[in-house]
Amino acid sequence: MASLKDHAHTHGFHIHDERQFIETYSLRQTWEVDLHPAEACGGPLDLHLTLEADPRTMLSFEEVLWATPEDELPPDEFWLPLMFTWALPPLDRSPDMLVLATDLAGLGGTALPVEVSAIDSLTSVTDAAKRTLMIVARKELSLQALLQGEDDMCEPFDRCTQICDYLLHHAHDWYEEVPS
């Protein structure tokens, strides 16, 4: 996770918080990092990175690693999921969801496939609905590549930057006053 944070910083992201969770029953580990692009220091956009390590995957990889001769690499069949989640405050004006989804899919490309959804919330039956966007992208990290010191994260972080720039640029269309 330290390498991912350094890489994110190199691509212009500010790191704000970091957490690690360990489930006591399954020993699954999750690391979360809160960050945002330098341009969004005052808000409204946040980006959360989540890396999950399933103990069965890690133990299987370790077994194969010990059985692999020193001059060979283990097979590239062990992966860890990395999730990117963008967060914005509830919107005053909703964008056209189809246009937003296709624009972000184009920015994410195949390097960072993006899913866009929305939730409408009512605080009271007499209040107007508040729409919250949920934007998520997933990337699988190869343990073999990580073992070799190849994290292959330049393109996904470049795509993240493009998505962040798009969201920040369009935030003025979605809010009466852009929240900080």
PDB file of C-alpha atoms in Angstrom:
ATOM      1  CA  MET A   1       0.000   0.000   0.000  1.00  0.00           C
ATOM      2  CA  ALA A   2       2.925   2.335   0.673  1.00  0.00           C
ATOM      3  CA  SER A   3       3.999   1.970  -2.960  1.00  0.00           C
ATOM      4  CA  LEU A   4       0.474   2.795  -4.168  1.00  0.00           C
ATOM      5  CA  LYS A   5       0.361   5.891  -1.971  1.00  0.00           C
ATOM      6  CA  ASP A   6       3.738   7.053  -3.296  1.00  0.00           C
ATOM      7  CA  HIS A   7       2.564   6.450  -6.840  1.00  0.00           C
ATOM      8  CA  ALA A   8      -0.656   8.399  -6.214  1.00  0.00           C
ATOM      9  CA  HIS A   9       1.368  11.281  -4.768  1.00  0.00           C
ATOM     10  CA  THR A  10       3.607  11.260  -7.851  1.00  0.00           C
ATOM     11  CA  HIS A  11       0.474  11.686  -9.988  1.00  0.00           C
ATOM     12  CA  GLY A  12      -0.598  14.788  -8.057  1.00  0.00           C
ATOM     13  CA  PHE A  13      -2.925  13.333  -5.429  1.00  0.00           C
ATOM     14  CA  HIS A  14      -2.886  14.473  -1.808  1.00  0.00           C
ATOM     15  CA  ILE A  15      -3.134  11.696   0.784  1.00  0.00           C
ATOM     16  CA  HIS A  16      -5.352  12.575   3.747  1.00  0.00           C
ATOM     17  CA  ASP A  17      -6.028   9.435   5.708  1.00  0.00           C
ATOM     18  CA  GLU A  18      -5.205   5.759   5.757  1.00  0.00           C
ATOM     19  CA  ARG A  19      -6.814   2.829   7.546  1.00  0.00           C
ATOM     20  CA  GLN A  20      -6.152  -0.883   7.811  1.00  0.00           C
ATOM     21  CA  PHE A  21      -8.789  -3.394   8.867  1.00  0.00           C
ATOM     22  CA  ILE A  22      -8.256  -7.027   9.776  1.00  0.00           C
ATOM     23  CA  GLU A  23     -11.217  -9.358  10.199  1.00  0.00           C
ATOM     24  CA  THR A  24     -10.522 -11.517  13.211  1.00  0.00           C
ATOM     25  CA  TYR A  25     -12.461 -14.507  11.908  1.00  0.00           C
ATOM     26  CA  SER A  26     -11.239 -14.744   8.303  1.00  0.00           C
ATOM     27  CA  LEU A  27      -8.026 -12.679   8.647  1.00  0.00           C
ATOM     28  CA  ARG A  28      -9.024 -10.776   5.492  1.00  0.00           C
ATOM     29  CA  GLN A  29      -7.164  -7.471   5.377  1.00  0.00           C
ATOM     30  CA  THR A  30      -8.369  -4.241   3.843  1.00  0.00           C
ATOM     31  CA  TRP A  31      -6.421  -1.025   3.391  1.00  0.00           C
ATOM     32  CA  GLU A  32      -8.244   2.228   2.678  1.00  0.00           C
ATOM     33  CA  VAL A  33      -6.654   5.491   1.612  1.00  0.00           C
ATOM     34  CA  ASP A  34      -8.509   8.809   1.342  1.00  0.00           C
ATOM     35  CA  LEU A  35      -7.030  11.147  -1.242  1.00  0.00           C
ATOM     36  CA  HIS A  36      -8.001  13.800  -3.748  1.00  0.00           C
ATOM     37  CA  PRO A  37      -6.417  15.673  -6.623  1.00  0.00           C
ATOM     38  CA  ALA A  38      -4.423  18.762  -5.658  1.00  0.00           C
ATOM     39  CA  GLU A  39      -7.060  20.983  -7.331  1.00  0.00           C
ATOM     40  CA  ALA A  40      -9.767  19.653  -4.983  1.00  0.00           C
ATOM     41  CA  CYS A  41      -8.138  20.590  -1.672  1.00  0.00           C
ATOM     42  CA  GLY A  42     -11.140  22.726  -0.787  1.00  0.00           C
ATOM     43  CA  GLY A  43     -13.623  20.100  -1.962  1.00  0.00           C
ATOM     44  CA  PRO A  44     -16.003  18.875  -3.211  1.00  0.00           C
ATOM     45  CA  LEU A  45     -14.377  15.708  -4.600  1.00  0.00           C
ATOM     46  CA  ASP A  46     -12.838  12.836  -2.648  1.00  0.00           C
ATOM     47  CA  LEU A  47     -11.284   9.638  -3.929  1.00  0.00           C
ATOM     48  CA  HIS A  48     -10.995   6.468  -1.864  1.00  0.00           C
ATOM     49  CA  LEU A  49      -8.659   3.591  -2.726  1.00  0.00           C
ATOM     50  CA  THR A  50      -9.448   0.201  -1.215  1.00  0.00           C
ATOM     51  CA  LEU A  51      -7.143  -2.811  -1.480  1.00  0.00           C
ATOM     52  CA  GLU A  52      -8.361  -6.174  -0.194  1.00  0.00           C
ATOM     53  CA  ALA A  53      -6.142  -9.138   0.611  1.00  0.00           C
ATOM     54  CA  ASP A  54      -7.887 -12.473   0.977  1.00  0.00           C
ATOM     55  CA  PRO A  55      -5.768 -14.728   3.221  1.00  0.00           C
ATOM     56  CA  ARG A  56      -6.464 -17.777   1.031  1.00  0.00           C
ATOM     57  CA  THR A  57      -5.034 -15.954  -1.981  1.00  0.00           C
ATOM     58  CA  MET A  58      -1.988 -14.806  -0.033  1.00  0.00           C
ATOM     59  CA  LEU A  59      -1.325 -18.253   1.453  1.00  0.00           C
ATOM     60  CA  SER A  60      -1.770 -19.966  -1.923  1.00  0.00           C
ATOM     61  CA  PHE A  61       0.630 -17.491  -3.502  1.00  0.00           C
ATOM     62  CA  GLU A  62       3.152 -18.079  -0.712  1.00  0.00           C
ATOM     63  CA  GLU A  63       2.907 -21.866  -1.209  1.00  0.00           C
ATOM     64  CA  VAL A  64       3.509 -21.553  -4.942  1.00  0.00           C
ATOM     65  CA  LEU A  65       6.313 -19.062  -4.347  1.00  0.00           C
ATOM     66  CA  TRP A  66       8.163 -21.479  -2.049  1.00  0.00           C
ATOM     67  CA  ALA A  67       7.744 -24.305  -4.573  1.00  0.00           C
ATOM     68  CA  THR A  68       8.987 -22.199  -7.514  1.00  0.00           C
ATOM     69  CA  PRO A  69      12.720 -22.362  -8.305  1.00  0.00           C
ATOM     70  CA  GLU A  70      14.613 -19.147  -7.530  1.00  0.00           C
ATOM     71  CA  ASP A  71      15.346 -18.331 -11.160  1.00  0.00           C
ATOM     72  CA  GLU A  72      11.670 -18.641 -12.207  1.00  0.00           C
ATOM     73  CA  LEU A  73       8.602 -16.554 -11.559  1.00  0.00           C
ATOM     74  CA  PRO A  74       5.444 -17.992 -10.006  1.00  0.00           C
ATOM     75  CA  PRO A  75       2.453 -18.285 -12.351  1.00  0.00           C
ATOM     76  CA  ASP A  76       0.441 -15.116 -12.874  1.00  0.00           C
ATOM     77  CA  GLU A  77      -2.795 -16.439 -11.385  1.00  0.00           C
ATOM     78  CA  PHE A  78      -2.996 -14.589  -8.053  1.00  0.00           C
ATOM     79  CA  TRP A  79      -4.692 -11.202  -7.972  1.00  0.00           C
ATOM     80  CA  LEU A  80      -5.800  -8.610  -5.412  1.00  0.00           C
ATOM     81  CA  PRO A  81      -8.758  -6.291  -6.077  1.00  0.00           C
ATOM     82  CA  LEU A  82      -8.113  -2.549  -5.947  1.00  0.00           C
ATOM     83  CA  MET A  83     -11.190  -0.342  -5.918  1.00  0.00           C
ATOM     84  CA  PHE A  84     -11.386   3.380  -6.719  1.00  0.00           C
ATOM     85  CA  THR A  85     -14.456   5.179  -5.341  1.00  0.00           C
ATOM     86  CA  TRP A  86     -15.213   8.830  -6.095  1.00  0.00           C
ATOM     87  CA  ALA A  87     -17.424  10.746  -3.655  1.00  0.00           C
ATOM     88  CA  LEU A  88     -19.285  14.023  -4.115  1.00  0.00           C
ATOM     89  CA  PRO A  89     -21.843  15.657  -1.797  1.00  0.00           C
ATOM     90  CA  PRO A  90     -25.530  15.292  -2.796  1.00  0.00           C
ATOM     91  CA  LEU A  91     -26.207  17.193  -6.022  1.00  0.00           C
ATOM     92  CA  ASP A  92     -28.479  20.211  -6.401  1.00  0.00           C
ATOM     93  CA  ARG A  93     -29.033  19.456 -10.110  1.00  0.00           C
ATOM     94  CA  SER A  94     -28.694  15.982 -11.534  1.00  0.00           C
ATOM     95  CA  PRO A  95     -26.664  15.354 -14.684  1.00  0.00           C
ATOM     96  CA  ASP A  96     -27.944  13.221 -17.534  1.00  0.00           C
ATOM     97  CA  MET A  97     -26.839   9.841 -16.174  1.00  0.00           C
ATOM     98  CA  LEU A  98     -26.360   8.230 -19.593  1.00  0.00           C
ATOM     99  CA  VAL A  99     -24.115  11.071 -20.775  1.00  0.00           C
ATOM    100  CA  LEU A 100     -22.185  11.006 -17.497  1.00  0.00           C
ATOM    101  CA  ALA A 101     -21.730   7.228 -17.613  1.00  0.00           C
ATOM    102  CA  THR A 102     -20.540   7.231 -21.231  1.00  0.00           C
ATOM    103  CA  ASP A 103     -18.215  10.206 -20.685  1.00  0.00           C
ATOM    104  CA  LEU A 104     -16.613   8.575 -17.640  1.00  0.00           C
ATOM    105  CA  ALA A 105     -16.415   5.185 -19.378  1.00  0.00           C
ATOM    106  CA  GLY A 106     -14.515   6.884 -22.190  1.00  0.00           C
ATOM    107  CA  LEU A 107     -12.125   8.514 -19.729  1.00  0.00           C
ATOM    108  CA  GLY A 108     -11.562   5.299 -17.780  1.00  0.00           C
ATOM    109  CA  GLY A 109     -11.150   3.175 -20.890  1.00  0.00           C
ATOM    110  CA  THR A 110     -10.133  -0.441 -20.539  1.00  0.00           C
ATOM    111  CA  ALA A 111      -7.366   0.468 -18.086  1.00  0.00           C
ATOM    112  CA  LEU A 112      -9.907   1.608 -15.492  1.00  0.00           C
ATOM    113  CA  PRO A 113     -13.495   0.518 -16.281  1.00  0.00           C
ATOM    114  CA  VAL A 114     -15.907   2.866 -14.497  1.00  0.00           C
ATOM    115  CA  GLU A 115     -19.383   2.117 -13.126  1.00  0.00           C
ATOM    116  CA  VAL A 116     -21.747   5.033 -12.510  1.00  0.00           C
ATOM    117  CA  SER A 117     -24.938   4.875 -10.466  1.00  0.00           C
ATOM    118  CA  ALA A 118     -27.079   7.250  -8.433  1.00  0.00           C
ATOM    119  CA  ILE A 119     -29.202   7.117  -5.308  1.00  0.00           C
ATOM    120  CA  ASP A 120     -32.105   9.471  -4.668  1.00  0.00           C
ATOM    121  CA  SER A 121     -32.729  10.173  -0.968  1.00  0.00           C
ATOM    122  CA  LEU A 122     -35.710  11.822   0.673  1.00  0.00           C
ATOM    123  CA  THR A 123     -35.248  13.323   4.128  1.00  0.00           C
ATOM    124  CA  SER A 124     -38.980  13.983   4.316  1.00  0.00           C
ATOM    125  CA  VAL A 125     -41.894  13.129   2.035  1.00  0.00           C
ATOM    126  CA  THR A 126     -42.404  16.828   1.361  1.00  0.00           C
ATOM    127  CA  ASP A 127     -38.756  17.476   0.415  1.00  0.00           C
ATOM    128  CA  ALA A 128     -37.298  17.119  -3.043  1.00  0.00           C
ATOM    129  CA  ALA A 129     -35.073  14.130  -3.637  1.00  0.00           C
ATOM    130  CA  LYS A 130     -31.337  14.622  -3.232  1.00  0.00           C
ATOM    131  CA  ARG A 131     -29.271  12.694  -5.761  1.00  0.00           C
ATOM    132  CA  THR A 132     -25.912  11.223  -4.799  1.00  0.00           C
ATOM    133  CA  LEU A 133     -23.583   9.846  -7.453  1.00  0.00           C
ATOM    134  CA  MET A 134     -21.703   6.613  -6.931  1.00  0.00           C
ATOM    135  CA  ILE A 135     -18.697   6.238  -9.205  1.00  0.00           C
ATOM    136  CA  VAL A 136     -16.567   3.121  -8.836  1.00  0.00           C
ATOM    137  CA  ALA A 137     -13.723   1.553 -10.808  1.00  0.00           C
ATOM    138  CA  ARG A 138     -11.965  -1.737 -10.162  1.00  0.00           C
ATOM    139  CA  LYS A 139      -8.529  -2.986 -11.115  1.00  0.00           C
ATOM    140  CA  GLU A 140      -6.966  -6.331 -10.348  1.00  0.00           C
ATOM    141  CA  LEU A 141      -3.350  -6.219  -9.157  1.00  0.00           C
ATOM    142  CA  SER A 142      -1.143  -9.160 -10.065  1.00  0.00           C
ATOM    143  CA  LEU A 143       0.861 -10.545  -7.140  1.00  0.00           C
ATOM    144  CA  GLN A 144       3.494 -11.747  -9.606  1.00  0.00           C
ATOM    145  CA  ALA A 145       3.902  -8.203 -10.974  1.00  0.00           C
ATOM    146  CA  LEU A 146       4.019  -6.757  -7.450  1.00  0.00           C
ATOM    147  CA  LEU A 147       6.700  -9.299  -6.538  1.00  0.00           C
ATOM    148  CA  GLN A 148       8.787  -8.032  -9.467  1.00  0.00           C
ATOM    149  CA  GLY A 149       8.252  -4.418  -8.405  1.00  0.00           C
ATOM    150  CA  GLU A 150       5.938  -3.672 -11.339  1.00  0.00           C
ATOM    151  CA  ASP A 151       2.752  -2.071 -10.101  1.00  0.00           C
ATOM    152  CA  ASP A 152       1.522  -0.961 -13.568  1.00  0.00           C
ATOM    153  CA  MET A 153      -0.438   1.910 -12.001  1.00  0.00           C
ATOM    154  CA  CYS A 154       0.647   4.865 -14.170  1.00  0.00           C
ATOM    155  CA  GLU A 155      -2.187   4.520 -16.662  1.00  0.00           C
ATOM    156  CA  PRO A 156      -4.909   3.923 -14.023  1.00  0.00           C
ATOM    157  CA  PHE A 157      -3.736   6.962 -12.025  1.00  0.00           C
ATOM    158  CA  ASP A 158      -3.617   9.048 -15.221  1.00  0.00           C
ATOM    159  CA  ARG A 159      -7.182   7.910 -15.938  1.00  0.00           C
ATOM    160  CA  CYS A 160      -8.131   8.765 -12.333  1.00  0.00           C
ATOM    161  CA  THR A 161      -6.774  12.260 -12.838  1.00  0.00           C
ATOM    162  CA  GLN A 162      -8.839  12.677 -16.017  1.00  0.00           C
ATOM    163  CA  ILE A 163     -11.989  11.476 -14.242  1.00  0.00           C
ATOM    164  CA  CYS A 164     -11.327  13.818 -11.304  1.00  0.00           C
ATOM    165  CA  ASP A 165     -10.772  16.758 -13.685  1.00  0.00           C
ATOM    166  CA  TYR A 166     -14.047  15.951 -15.457  1.00  0.00           C
ATOM    167  CA  LEU A 167     -15.994  15.754 -12.179  1.00  0.00           C
ATOM    168  CA  LEU A 168     -14.458  18.980 -10.848  1.00  0.00           C
ATOM    169  CA  HIS A 169     -15.151  20.806 -14.117  1.00  0.00           C
ATOM    170  CA  HIS A 170     -18.798  19.684 -14.170  1.00  0.00           C
ATOM    171  CA  ALA A 171     -19.408  20.251 -10.439  1.00  0.00           C
ATOM    172  CA  HIS A 172     -20.295  23.870 -11.276  1.00  0.00           C
ATOM    173  CA  ASP A 173     -23.205  22.558 -13.368  1.00  0.00           C
ATOM    174  CA  TRP A 174     -24.484  20.301 -10.594  1.00  0.00           C
ATOM    175  CA  TYR A 175     -24.391  22.656  -7.585  1.00  0.00           C
ATOM    176  CA  GLU A 176     -25.966  26.025  -6.833  1.00  0.00           C
ATOM    177  CA  GLU A 177     -22.767  26.790  -4.951  1.00  0.00           C
ATOM    178  CA  VAL A 178     -19.897  24.301  -5.184  1.00  0.00           C
ATOM    179  CA  PRO A 179     -19.425  22.827  -1.670  1.00  0.00           C
ATOM    180  CA  SER A 180     -16.028  22.941  -0.051  1.00  0.00           C
TER     181      SER A 180
END
